[in-house]
Coordinates of C-alpha atoms and ligand atoms in Angstrom, one line a residue:
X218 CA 96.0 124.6 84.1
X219 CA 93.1 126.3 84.9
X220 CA 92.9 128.4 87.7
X221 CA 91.5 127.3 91.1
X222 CA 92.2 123.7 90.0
X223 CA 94.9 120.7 90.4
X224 CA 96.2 118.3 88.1
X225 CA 96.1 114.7 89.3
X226 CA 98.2 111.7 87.7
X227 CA 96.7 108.4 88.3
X228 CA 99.4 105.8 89.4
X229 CA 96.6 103.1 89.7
X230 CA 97.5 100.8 86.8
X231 CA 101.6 101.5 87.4
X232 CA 102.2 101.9 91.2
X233 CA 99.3 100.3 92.5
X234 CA 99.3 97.3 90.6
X235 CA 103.0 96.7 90.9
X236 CA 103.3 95.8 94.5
X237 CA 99.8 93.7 94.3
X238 CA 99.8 89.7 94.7
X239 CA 97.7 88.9 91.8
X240 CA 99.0 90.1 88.6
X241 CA 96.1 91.0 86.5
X242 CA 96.1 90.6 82.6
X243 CA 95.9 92.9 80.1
X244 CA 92.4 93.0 79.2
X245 CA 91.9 93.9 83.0
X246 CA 94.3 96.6 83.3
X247 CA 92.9 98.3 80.2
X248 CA 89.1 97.8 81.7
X249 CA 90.6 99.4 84.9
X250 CA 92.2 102.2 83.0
X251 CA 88.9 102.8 80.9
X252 CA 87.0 103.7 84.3
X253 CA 89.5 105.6 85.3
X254 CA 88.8 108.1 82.6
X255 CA 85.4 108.0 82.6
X256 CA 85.2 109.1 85.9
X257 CA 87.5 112.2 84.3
X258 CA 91.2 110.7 84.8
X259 CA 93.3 112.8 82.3
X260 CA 96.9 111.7 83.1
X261 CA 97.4 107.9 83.5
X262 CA 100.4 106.2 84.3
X263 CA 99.9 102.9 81.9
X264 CA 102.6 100.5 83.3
X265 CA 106.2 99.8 83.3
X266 CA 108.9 98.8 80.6
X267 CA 110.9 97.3 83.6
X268 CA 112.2 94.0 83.9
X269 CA 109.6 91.0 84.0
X270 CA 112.0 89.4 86.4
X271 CA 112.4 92.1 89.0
X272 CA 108.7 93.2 88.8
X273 CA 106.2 90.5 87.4
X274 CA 103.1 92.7 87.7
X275 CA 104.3 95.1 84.8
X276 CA 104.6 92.2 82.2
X277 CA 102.4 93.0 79.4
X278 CA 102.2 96.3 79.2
X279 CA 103.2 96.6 75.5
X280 CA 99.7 94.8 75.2
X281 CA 98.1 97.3 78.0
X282 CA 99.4 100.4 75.6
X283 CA 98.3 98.7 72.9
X284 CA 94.9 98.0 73.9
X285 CA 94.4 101.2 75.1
X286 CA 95.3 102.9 72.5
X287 CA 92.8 100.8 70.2
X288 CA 90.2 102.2 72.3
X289 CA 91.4 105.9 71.7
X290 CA 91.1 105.1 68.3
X291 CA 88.1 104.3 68.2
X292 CA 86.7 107.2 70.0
X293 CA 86.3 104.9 73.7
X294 CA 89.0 106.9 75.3
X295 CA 89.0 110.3 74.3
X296 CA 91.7 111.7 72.1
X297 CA 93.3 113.9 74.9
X298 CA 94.0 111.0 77.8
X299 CA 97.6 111.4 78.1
X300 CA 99.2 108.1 79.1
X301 CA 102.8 107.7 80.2
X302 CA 104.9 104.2 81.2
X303 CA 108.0 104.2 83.3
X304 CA 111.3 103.6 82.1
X305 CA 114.3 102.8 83.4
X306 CA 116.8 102.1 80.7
X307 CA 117.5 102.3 77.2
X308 CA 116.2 99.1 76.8
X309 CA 113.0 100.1 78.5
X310 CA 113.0 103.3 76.2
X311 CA 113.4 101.0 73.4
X312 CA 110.3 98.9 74.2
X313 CA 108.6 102.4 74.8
X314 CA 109.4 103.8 71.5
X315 CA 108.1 100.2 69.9
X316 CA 104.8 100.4 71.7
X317 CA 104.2 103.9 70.4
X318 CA 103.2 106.2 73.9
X319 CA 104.0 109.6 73.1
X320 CA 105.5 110.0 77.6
X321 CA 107.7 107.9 79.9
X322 CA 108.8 108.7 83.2
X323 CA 112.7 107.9 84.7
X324 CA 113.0 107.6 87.9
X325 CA 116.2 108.0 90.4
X326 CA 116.6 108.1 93.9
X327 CA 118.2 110.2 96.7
X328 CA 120.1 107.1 98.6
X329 CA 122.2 104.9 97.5
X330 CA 120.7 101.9 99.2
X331 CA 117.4 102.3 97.7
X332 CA 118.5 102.8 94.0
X333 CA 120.7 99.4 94.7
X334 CA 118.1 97.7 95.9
X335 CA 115.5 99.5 93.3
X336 CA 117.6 99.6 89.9
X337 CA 120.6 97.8 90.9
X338 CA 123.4 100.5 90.5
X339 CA 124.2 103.4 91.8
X340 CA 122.4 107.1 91.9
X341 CA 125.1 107.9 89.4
X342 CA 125.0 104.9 87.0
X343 CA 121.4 105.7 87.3
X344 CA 121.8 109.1 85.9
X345 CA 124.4 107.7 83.2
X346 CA 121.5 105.4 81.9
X347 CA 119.5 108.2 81.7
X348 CA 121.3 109.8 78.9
X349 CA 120.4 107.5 75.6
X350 CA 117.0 107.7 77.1
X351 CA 117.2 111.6 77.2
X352 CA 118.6 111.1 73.5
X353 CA 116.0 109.2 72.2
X354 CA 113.0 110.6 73.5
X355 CA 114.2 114.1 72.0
X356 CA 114.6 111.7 68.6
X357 CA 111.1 110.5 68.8
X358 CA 109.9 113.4 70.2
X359 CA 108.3 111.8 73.4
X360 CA 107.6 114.0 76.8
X361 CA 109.7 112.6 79.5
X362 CA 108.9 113.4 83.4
X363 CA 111.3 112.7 86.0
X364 CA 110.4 111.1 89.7
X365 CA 112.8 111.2 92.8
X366 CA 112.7 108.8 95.2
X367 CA 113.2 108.4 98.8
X368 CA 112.9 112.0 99.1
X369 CA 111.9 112.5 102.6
X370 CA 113.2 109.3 104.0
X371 CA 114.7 106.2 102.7
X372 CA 114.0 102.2 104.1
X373 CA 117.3 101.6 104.6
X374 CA 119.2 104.4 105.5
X375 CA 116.8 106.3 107.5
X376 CA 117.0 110.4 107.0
X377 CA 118.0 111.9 103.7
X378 CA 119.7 115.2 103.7
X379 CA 118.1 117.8 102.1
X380 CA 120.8 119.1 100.5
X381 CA 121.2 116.0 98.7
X382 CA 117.7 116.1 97.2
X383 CA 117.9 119.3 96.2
X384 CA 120.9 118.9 94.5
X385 CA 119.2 115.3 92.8
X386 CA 116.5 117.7 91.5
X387 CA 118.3 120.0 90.1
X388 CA 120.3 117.2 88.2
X389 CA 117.0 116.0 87.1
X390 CA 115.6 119.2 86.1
X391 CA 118.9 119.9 83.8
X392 CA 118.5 116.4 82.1
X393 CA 115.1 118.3 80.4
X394 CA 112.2 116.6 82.3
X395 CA 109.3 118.6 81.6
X396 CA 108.0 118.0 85.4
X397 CA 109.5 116.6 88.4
X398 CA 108.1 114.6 90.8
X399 CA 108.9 114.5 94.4
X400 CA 108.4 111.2 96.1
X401 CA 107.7 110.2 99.7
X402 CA 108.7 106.6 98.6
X403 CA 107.9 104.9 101.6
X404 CA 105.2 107.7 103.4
X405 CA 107.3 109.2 106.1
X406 CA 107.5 112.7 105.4
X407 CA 105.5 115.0 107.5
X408 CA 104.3 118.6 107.0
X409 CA 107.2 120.5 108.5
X410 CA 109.5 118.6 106.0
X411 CA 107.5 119.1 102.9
X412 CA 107.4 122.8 103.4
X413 CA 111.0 122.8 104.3
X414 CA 111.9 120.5 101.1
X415 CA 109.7 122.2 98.7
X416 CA 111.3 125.5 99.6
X417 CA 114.3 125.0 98.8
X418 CA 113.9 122.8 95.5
X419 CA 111.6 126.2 94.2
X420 CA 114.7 127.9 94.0
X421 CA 116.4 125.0 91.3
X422 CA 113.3 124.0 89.6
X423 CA 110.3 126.2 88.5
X424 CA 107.6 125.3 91.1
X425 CA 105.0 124.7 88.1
X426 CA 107.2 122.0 87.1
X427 CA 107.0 120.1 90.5
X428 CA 104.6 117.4 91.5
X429 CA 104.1 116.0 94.7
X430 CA 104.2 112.0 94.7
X431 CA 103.2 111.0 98.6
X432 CA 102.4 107.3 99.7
X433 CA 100.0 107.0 102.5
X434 CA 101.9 104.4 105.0
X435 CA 101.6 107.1 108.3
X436 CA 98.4 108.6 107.0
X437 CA 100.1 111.8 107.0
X438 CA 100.0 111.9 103.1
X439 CA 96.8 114.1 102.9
X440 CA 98.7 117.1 105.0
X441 CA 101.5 116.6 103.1
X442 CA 99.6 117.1 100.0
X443 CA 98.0 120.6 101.3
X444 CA 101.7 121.8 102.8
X445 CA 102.6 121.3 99.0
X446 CA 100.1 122.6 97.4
X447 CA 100.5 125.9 99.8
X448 CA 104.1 125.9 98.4
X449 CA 102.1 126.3 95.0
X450 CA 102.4 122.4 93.7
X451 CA 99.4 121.9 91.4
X452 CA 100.2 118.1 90.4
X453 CA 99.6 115.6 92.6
X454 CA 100.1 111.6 91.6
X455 CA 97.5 109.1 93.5
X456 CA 96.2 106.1 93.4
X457 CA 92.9 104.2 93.2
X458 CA 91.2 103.0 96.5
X459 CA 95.3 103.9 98.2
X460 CA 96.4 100.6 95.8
X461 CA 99.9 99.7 96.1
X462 CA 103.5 100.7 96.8
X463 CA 106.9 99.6 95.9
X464 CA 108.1 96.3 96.0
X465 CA 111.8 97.6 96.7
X466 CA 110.8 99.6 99.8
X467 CA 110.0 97.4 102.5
X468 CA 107.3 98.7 104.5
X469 CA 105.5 101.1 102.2
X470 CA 102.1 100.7 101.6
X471 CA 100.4 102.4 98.3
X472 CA 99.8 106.1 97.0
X473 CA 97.6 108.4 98.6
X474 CA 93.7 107.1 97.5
X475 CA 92.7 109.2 94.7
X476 CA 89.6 109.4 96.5
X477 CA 90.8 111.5 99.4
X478 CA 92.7 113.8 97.5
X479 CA 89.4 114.8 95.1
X480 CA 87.4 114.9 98.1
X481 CA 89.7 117.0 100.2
X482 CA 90.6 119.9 96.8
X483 CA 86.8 119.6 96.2
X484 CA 85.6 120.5 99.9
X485 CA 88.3 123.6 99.3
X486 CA 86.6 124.8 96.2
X487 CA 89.8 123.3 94.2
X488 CA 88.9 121.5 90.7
X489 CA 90.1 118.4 90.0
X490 CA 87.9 117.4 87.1
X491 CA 87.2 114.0 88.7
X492 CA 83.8 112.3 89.7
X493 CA 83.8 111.5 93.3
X494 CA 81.1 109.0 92.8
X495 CA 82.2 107.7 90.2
X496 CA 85.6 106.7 91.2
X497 CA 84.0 105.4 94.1
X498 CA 82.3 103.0 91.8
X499 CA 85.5 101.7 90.9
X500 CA 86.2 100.8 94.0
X501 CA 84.4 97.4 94.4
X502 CA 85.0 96.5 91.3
X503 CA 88.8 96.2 91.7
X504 CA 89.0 94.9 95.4
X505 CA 87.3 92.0 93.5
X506 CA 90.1 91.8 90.8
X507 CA 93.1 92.2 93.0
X508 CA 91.2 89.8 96.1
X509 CA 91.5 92.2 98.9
X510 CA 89.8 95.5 100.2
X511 CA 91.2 98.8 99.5
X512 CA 92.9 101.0 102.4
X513 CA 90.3 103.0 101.0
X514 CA 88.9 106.0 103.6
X515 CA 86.5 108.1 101.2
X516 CA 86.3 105.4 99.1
X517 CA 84.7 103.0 101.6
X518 CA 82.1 105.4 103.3
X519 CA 81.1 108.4 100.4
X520 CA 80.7 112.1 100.7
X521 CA 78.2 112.4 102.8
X522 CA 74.6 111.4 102.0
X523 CA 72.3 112.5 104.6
X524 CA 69.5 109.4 105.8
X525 CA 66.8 112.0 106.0
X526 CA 65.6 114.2 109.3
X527 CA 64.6 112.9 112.1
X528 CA 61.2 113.6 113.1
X529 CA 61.4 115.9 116.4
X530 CA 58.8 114.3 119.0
X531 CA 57.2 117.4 120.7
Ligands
HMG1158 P1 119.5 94.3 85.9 O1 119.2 92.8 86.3 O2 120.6 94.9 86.6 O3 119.6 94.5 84.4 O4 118.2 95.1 86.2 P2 120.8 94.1 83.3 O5 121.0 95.4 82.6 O6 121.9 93.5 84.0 O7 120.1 93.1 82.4 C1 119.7 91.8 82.9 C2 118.6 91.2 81.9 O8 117.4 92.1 82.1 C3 119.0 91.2 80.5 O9 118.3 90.2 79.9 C4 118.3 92.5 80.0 O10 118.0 92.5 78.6 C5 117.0 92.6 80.8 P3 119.1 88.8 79.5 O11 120.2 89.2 78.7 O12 119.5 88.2 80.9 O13 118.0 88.0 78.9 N1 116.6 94.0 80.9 C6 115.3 94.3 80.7 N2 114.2 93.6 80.4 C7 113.0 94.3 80.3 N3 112.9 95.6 80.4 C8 114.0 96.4 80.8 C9 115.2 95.7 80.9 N4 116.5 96.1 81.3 C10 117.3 95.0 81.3 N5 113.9 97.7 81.0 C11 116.7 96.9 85.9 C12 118.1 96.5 86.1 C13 116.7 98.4 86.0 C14 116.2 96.4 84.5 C15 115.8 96.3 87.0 O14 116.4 96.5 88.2 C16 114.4 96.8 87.1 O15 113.6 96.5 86.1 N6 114.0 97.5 88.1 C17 112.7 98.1 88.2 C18 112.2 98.1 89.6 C19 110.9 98.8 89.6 O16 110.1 98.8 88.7 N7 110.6 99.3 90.8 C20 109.3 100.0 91.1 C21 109.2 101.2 90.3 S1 110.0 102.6 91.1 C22 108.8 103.2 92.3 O17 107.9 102.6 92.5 C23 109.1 104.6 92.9 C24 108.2 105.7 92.3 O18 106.8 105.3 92.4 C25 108.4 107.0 93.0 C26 108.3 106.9 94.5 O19 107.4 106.4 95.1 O20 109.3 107.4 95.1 C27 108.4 105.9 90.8
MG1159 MG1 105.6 105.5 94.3

């Protein structure tokens, strides 16, 4: 990664969409994805090989990959958009390998209750499962990054001990994930906590493998990003117009809004490689799709566009 600049993983299509009322079809998703990247998305998280019963949103996404990679193909997509789908079994990993993306992502949590409710079984069965999945990808050759859950907090059981994360990460990091993302599942972390957190998981995992995955339920997620970032985390995963959340976590709303995060790195002289106004555009477009605003903050006012001086009346 260059330097003076931030990687940003859009969880749009995979996070955002998940925890959304209307289910949008394929043809949609890949339109929404297409945008994405031609506002100068890089990293796109696709969709989910979960189960159609637990999470009816992610249906279709064998037919979301393959759509979108017809349009890399033929030269719509550029060649270099790196797209990733989450997995969380070997029969996900299975459906992954069929559909032919080149990533996944696992994902475990740091309390019990959460991975129960989440994955049904436990943080251990969890990392059990991941094993085959570990197996195959090194078969097939495909990238796998890891997320933790519930890092900062948890729905059900209130504080997580640090300790406990750390050790998670580490677990994680051993399995052979190429990056590791930290999650603030529900957004209840605060800056204190992230610097705290982040300090000690440097000392398991390299800190240029760690990503910082904040939801934006206490609008504290913007800080949090910065407190990471000055704990040297370059890759940050956000979402569209704030879209989403999980549908296992009662009370969280959706990722930080891509939006804010470009316009905050940008105002600092950071690169992202993202149009502002161009994901903005976006924006309209999809509260249309999904029938509802956006929590959108940049997103629903602009960088600022002056009206013109106003004449001084002497
Ligand atoms: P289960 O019901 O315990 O699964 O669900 P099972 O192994 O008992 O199998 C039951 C049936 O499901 C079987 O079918 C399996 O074949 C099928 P049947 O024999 O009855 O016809 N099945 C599957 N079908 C499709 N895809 C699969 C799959 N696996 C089994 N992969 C399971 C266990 C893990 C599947 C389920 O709990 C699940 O899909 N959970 C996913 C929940 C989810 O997607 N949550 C949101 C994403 S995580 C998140 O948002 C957090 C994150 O953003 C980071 C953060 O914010 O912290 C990543
Ligand atoms: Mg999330």
């Amino acid at each position: 990664m260059a330097k003076n600049s931030v990687a940003i993983v859009e969880m749009g299509l995979r996070d955002g969409l998940q925890n959304e009322k209307v289910v949008l079809d394929a043809d949609t998703r890949v339109e929404f994805a297409r945008r994405l990247i031609e506002a100068g998305t890089k990293r796109v998280e696709i969709g989910a090989f979960v189960s159609p019963q637990w999470v009816p949103q992610m249906a279709g996404t064998k037919e979301v990959v393959s759509k979108a990679f017809g349009l890399q193909k033929s030269g719509q997509i550029p060649k270099k958009t790196e797209f990733s789908v989450l997995v969380p079994n070997e029969r996900g990993m299975q459906d992954a390998i069929a559909s032919g993306v080149k990533e996944i992502a696992i994902f475990a949590a740091c309390s019990e209750s959460f991975s129960q409710k989440n994955i049904n079984c436990s943080i251990d069965e969890s990392f059990k499962r991941f094993e085959p999945v570990m197996a195959l990808a090194k078969k097939h050759k495909i990238k796998v990054r890891g997320y933790l859950s519930t890092c900062f907090g948890c729905p059900f059981e209130g504080k997580v001990p640090e300790a406990r994360v750390v050790k998670l990460a580490q677990r994680m990091h051993k399995l052979g994930v190429y990056e590791l993302s930290v999650g603030d599942t529900i957004g209840v972390a605060n800056v204190g906590q992230v610097h705290s957190l982040f300090k000690k998981i440097k000392k398991v995992v390299p800190v240029k493998k760690l990503a910082g995955h904040f939801h934006d339920t206490r609008g504290q997620a913007l800080a949090n990003i910065l407190a990471a970032y000055e704990e040297g985390v370059r890759v940050f995963d956000t979402s569209l117009g704030g879209l989403g959340g999980c549908p296992y976590a009662p009370g969280a709303t959706g990722n930080v809004a891509t939006e804010d995060v470009v316009y905050m790195f940008h105002g600092m002289g950071i690169k992202t490689g993202l149009n502002l106004d161009k994901l903005i555009a976006i924006d309209p477009w999809m509260s249309e799709k999904i029938q509802h605003a956006l929590p959108w903050k940049v997103g629903k006012v602009g960088p600022l566009k002056p009206l013109g001086k106003v004449a001084v009346s002497k």
